[in-house]
Amino acid sequence: MDLFNTQNSNGFLSQPAQQPTNLFSSASPPAQRAPTHSAYNKNSLSLSLSVQRSAAGAIVTARFTNTSNFERLTGVGLQAAVPKTQKLQLNAVSKGELDGGEEAVQSMKIIAVEGKQLPPKLRLRLKVSYTKDGAGSVVDQVDWSEPA
């Protein structure tokens, strides 16, 4: 008997008991992605936001992309503020250093304070910070409103 039970008692190879399952045939359709909105595009750094809403609040995903082919961005990060009628939980950025063409993601959860609801269009004040190769640190503030 071998490890994979591929030989029968006569020493001949036997057929497997079951056909392999096609993992893609029963796969559910891909999840629909939230629309992406540009929030910042300067000095080879592009920042886009996507918003997914639920009854509990909204999850905003910030995607940083180094649009340069050769330059490196370090210290990439985002700070955010919301109006007083909302609460914000900001998660850490997935990667603080981006070589040419690389991406990083940072997510945030926004909920309404007790007794309130989230507005139809979210508003965020963003502070984008990074350092570009050969240049000093950059800190830019952006006021972003969710498009209709």
Coordinates of C-alpha atoms in Angstrom, one line a residue:
M1 CA 0.0 0.0 0.0
D2 CA 1.4 3.4 -0.9
L3 CA 0.7 6.8 0.8
F4 CA -2.0 7.8 -1.7
N5 CA -3.8 4.5 -2.1
T6 CA -3.3 4.5 -5.8
Q7 CA -2.6 0.8 -6.2
N8 CA -5.1 -2.0 -5.6
S9 CA -4.3 -5.4 -4.2
N10 CA -3.2 -6.7 -7.6
G11 CA -0.5 -4.0 -7.8
F12 CA -2.3 -2.1 -10.6
L13 CA -3.1 1.6 -10.4
S14 CA -6.8 2.1 -9.5
Q15 CA -9.0 5.0 -10.5
P16 CA -9.7 7.5 -7.7
A17 CA -13.0 7.0 -6.0
Q18 CA -14.2 10.5 -6.7
Q19 CA -13.6 13.0 -9.5
P20 CA -11.8 16.2 -8.4
T21 CA -14.2 19.0 -7.6
N22 CA -14.1 22.0 -9.8
L23 CA -13.7 24.8 -7.3
F24 CA -14.8 27.5 -9.8
S25 CA -18.0 25.8 -11.0
S26 CA -19.9 26.3 -7.8
A27 CA -18.3 29.6 -6.8
S28 CA -20.7 32.4 -6.1
P29 CA -20.5 35.5 -8.3
P30 CA -17.8 38.0 -7.3
A31 CA -18.9 40.6 -4.7
Q32 CA -19.9 43.9 -6.2
R33 CA -17.2 46.5 -5.4
A34 CA -18.2 49.9 -4.1
P35 CA -17.7 52.8 -6.5
T36 CA -14.3 54.5 -6.2
H37 CA -14.0 58.3 -5.9
S38 CA -10.7 60.2 -6.3
A39 CA -9.8 62.3 -3.3
Y40 CA -6.2 63.3 -3.9
N41 CA -3.8 63.2 -6.8
K42 CA -0.5 65.0 -6.4
N43 CA 3.3 64.4 -6.4
S44 CA 2.9 60.8 -7.7
L45 CA 0.5 59.9 -5.0
S46 CA -3.1 59.0 -5.8
L47 CA -5.7 58.5 -3.1
S48 CA -9.2 57.1 -3.9
L49 CA -12.0 56.3 -1.5
S50 CA -14.8 53.7 -1.7
V51 CA -17.7 53.7 0.6
Q52 CA -19.8 50.7 1.7
R53 CA -22.9 51.4 3.7
S54 CA -24.8 49.2 6.1
A55 CA -27.4 49.6 8.7
A56 CA -24.6 49.9 11.3
G57 CA -22.7 52.7 9.5
A58 CA -20.2 53.0 6.7
I59 CA -16.8 51.5 5.9
V60 CA -14.6 53.8 3.9
T61 CA -11.6 52.2 2.2
A62 CA -8.7 54.6 1.3
R63 CA -6.4 53.2 -1.5
F64 CA -3.0 54.9 -1.9
T65 CA -1.3 54.3 -5.2
N66 CA 2.3 55.4 -6.1
T67 CA 1.7 56.5 -9.7
S68 CA 5.5 56.9 -10.4
N69 CA 7.5 54.2 -12.0
F70 CA 10.7 54.8 -10.1
E71 CA 10.2 57.1 -7.1
R72 CA 9.6 55.8 -3.6
L73 CA 7.1 57.3 -1.2
T74 CA 7.7 56.8 2.5
G75 CA 5.7 57.7 5.6
V76 CA 2.4 57.3 3.7
G77 CA -0.5 57.9 6.0
L78 CA -3.9 59.4 6.4
Q79 CA -5.7 61.2 9.3
A80 CA -9.4 61.9 9.1
A81 CA -12.0 63.9 10.9
V82 CA -15.8 63.7 10.6
P83 CA -18.6 66.1 11.7
K84 CA -19.6 66.0 15.4
T85 CA -22.7 64.0 14.6
Q86 CA -20.5 61.0 13.6
K87 CA -17.9 58.8 15.2
L88 CA -14.8 57.6 13.4
Q89 CA -12.6 54.6 13.9
L90 CA -9.4 54.8 11.7
N91 CA -7.4 51.7 11.1
A92 CA -3.6 51.6 10.4
V93 CA -2.4 51.8 6.8
S94 CA -1.4 48.4 5.4
K95 CA 2.0 49.6 4.1
G96 CA 3.8 52.9 4.8
E97 CA 6.4 52.7 2.1
L98 CA 5.4 52.5 -1.6
D99 CA 7.7 51.8 -4.5
G100 CA 6.7 52.7 -8.0
G101 CA 3.3 51.3 -8.9
E102 CA 2.6 49.9 -5.4
E103 CA -0.6 50.3 -3.4
A104 CA -1.6 50.5 0.2
V105 CA -5.0 50.4 1.9
Q106 CA -6.3 52.1 5.0
S107 CA -9.9 51.6 6.2
M108 CA -12.1 53.5 8.5
K109 CA -15.5 52.9 10.1
I110 CA -18.0 55.7 10.5
I111 CA -21.1 55.5 12.6
A112 CA -23.7 58.1 13.7
V113 CA -23.8 59.2 17.3
E114 CA -26.7 57.9 19.3
G115 CA -30.1 59.1 18.1
K116 CA -28.7 60.3 14.7
Q117 CA -28.4 58.7 11.2
L118 CA -25.5 59.0 8.7
P119 CA -26.2 61.7 6.1
P120 CA -26.8 60.6 2.5
K121 CA -23.4 62.1 1.6
L122 CA -20.4 61.6 3.9
R123 CA -18.0 64.5 4.5
L124 CA -14.4 63.9 5.6
R125 CA -11.5 66.2 6.3
L126 CA -8.4 64.3 5.3
K127 CA -4.8 65.0 6.2
V128 CA -2.6 63.1 3.7
S129 CA 1.1 62.8 4.7
Y130 CA 4.1 61.3 2.9
T131 CA 7.7 61.8 2.0
K132 CA 8.9 61.6 -1.6
D133 CA 12.4 60.6 -2.6
G134 CA 14.7 63.6 -2.7
A135 CA 12.0 66.0 -1.5
G136 CA 10.8 67.0 2.0
S137 CA 7.8 65.8 3.8
V138 CA 4.4 66.6 2.4
V139 CA 1.2 67.2 4.4
D140 CA -1.9 68.2 2.5
Q141 CA -5.4 68.7 3.9
V142 CA -8.3 67.8 1.7
D143 CA -12.1 68.3 2.4
W144 CA -13.9 65.5 0.7
S145 CA -17.6 65.0 0.1
E146 CA -19.1 61.8 -1.1
P147 CA -20.5 62.3 -4.6
A148 CA -24.2 61.7 -5.2

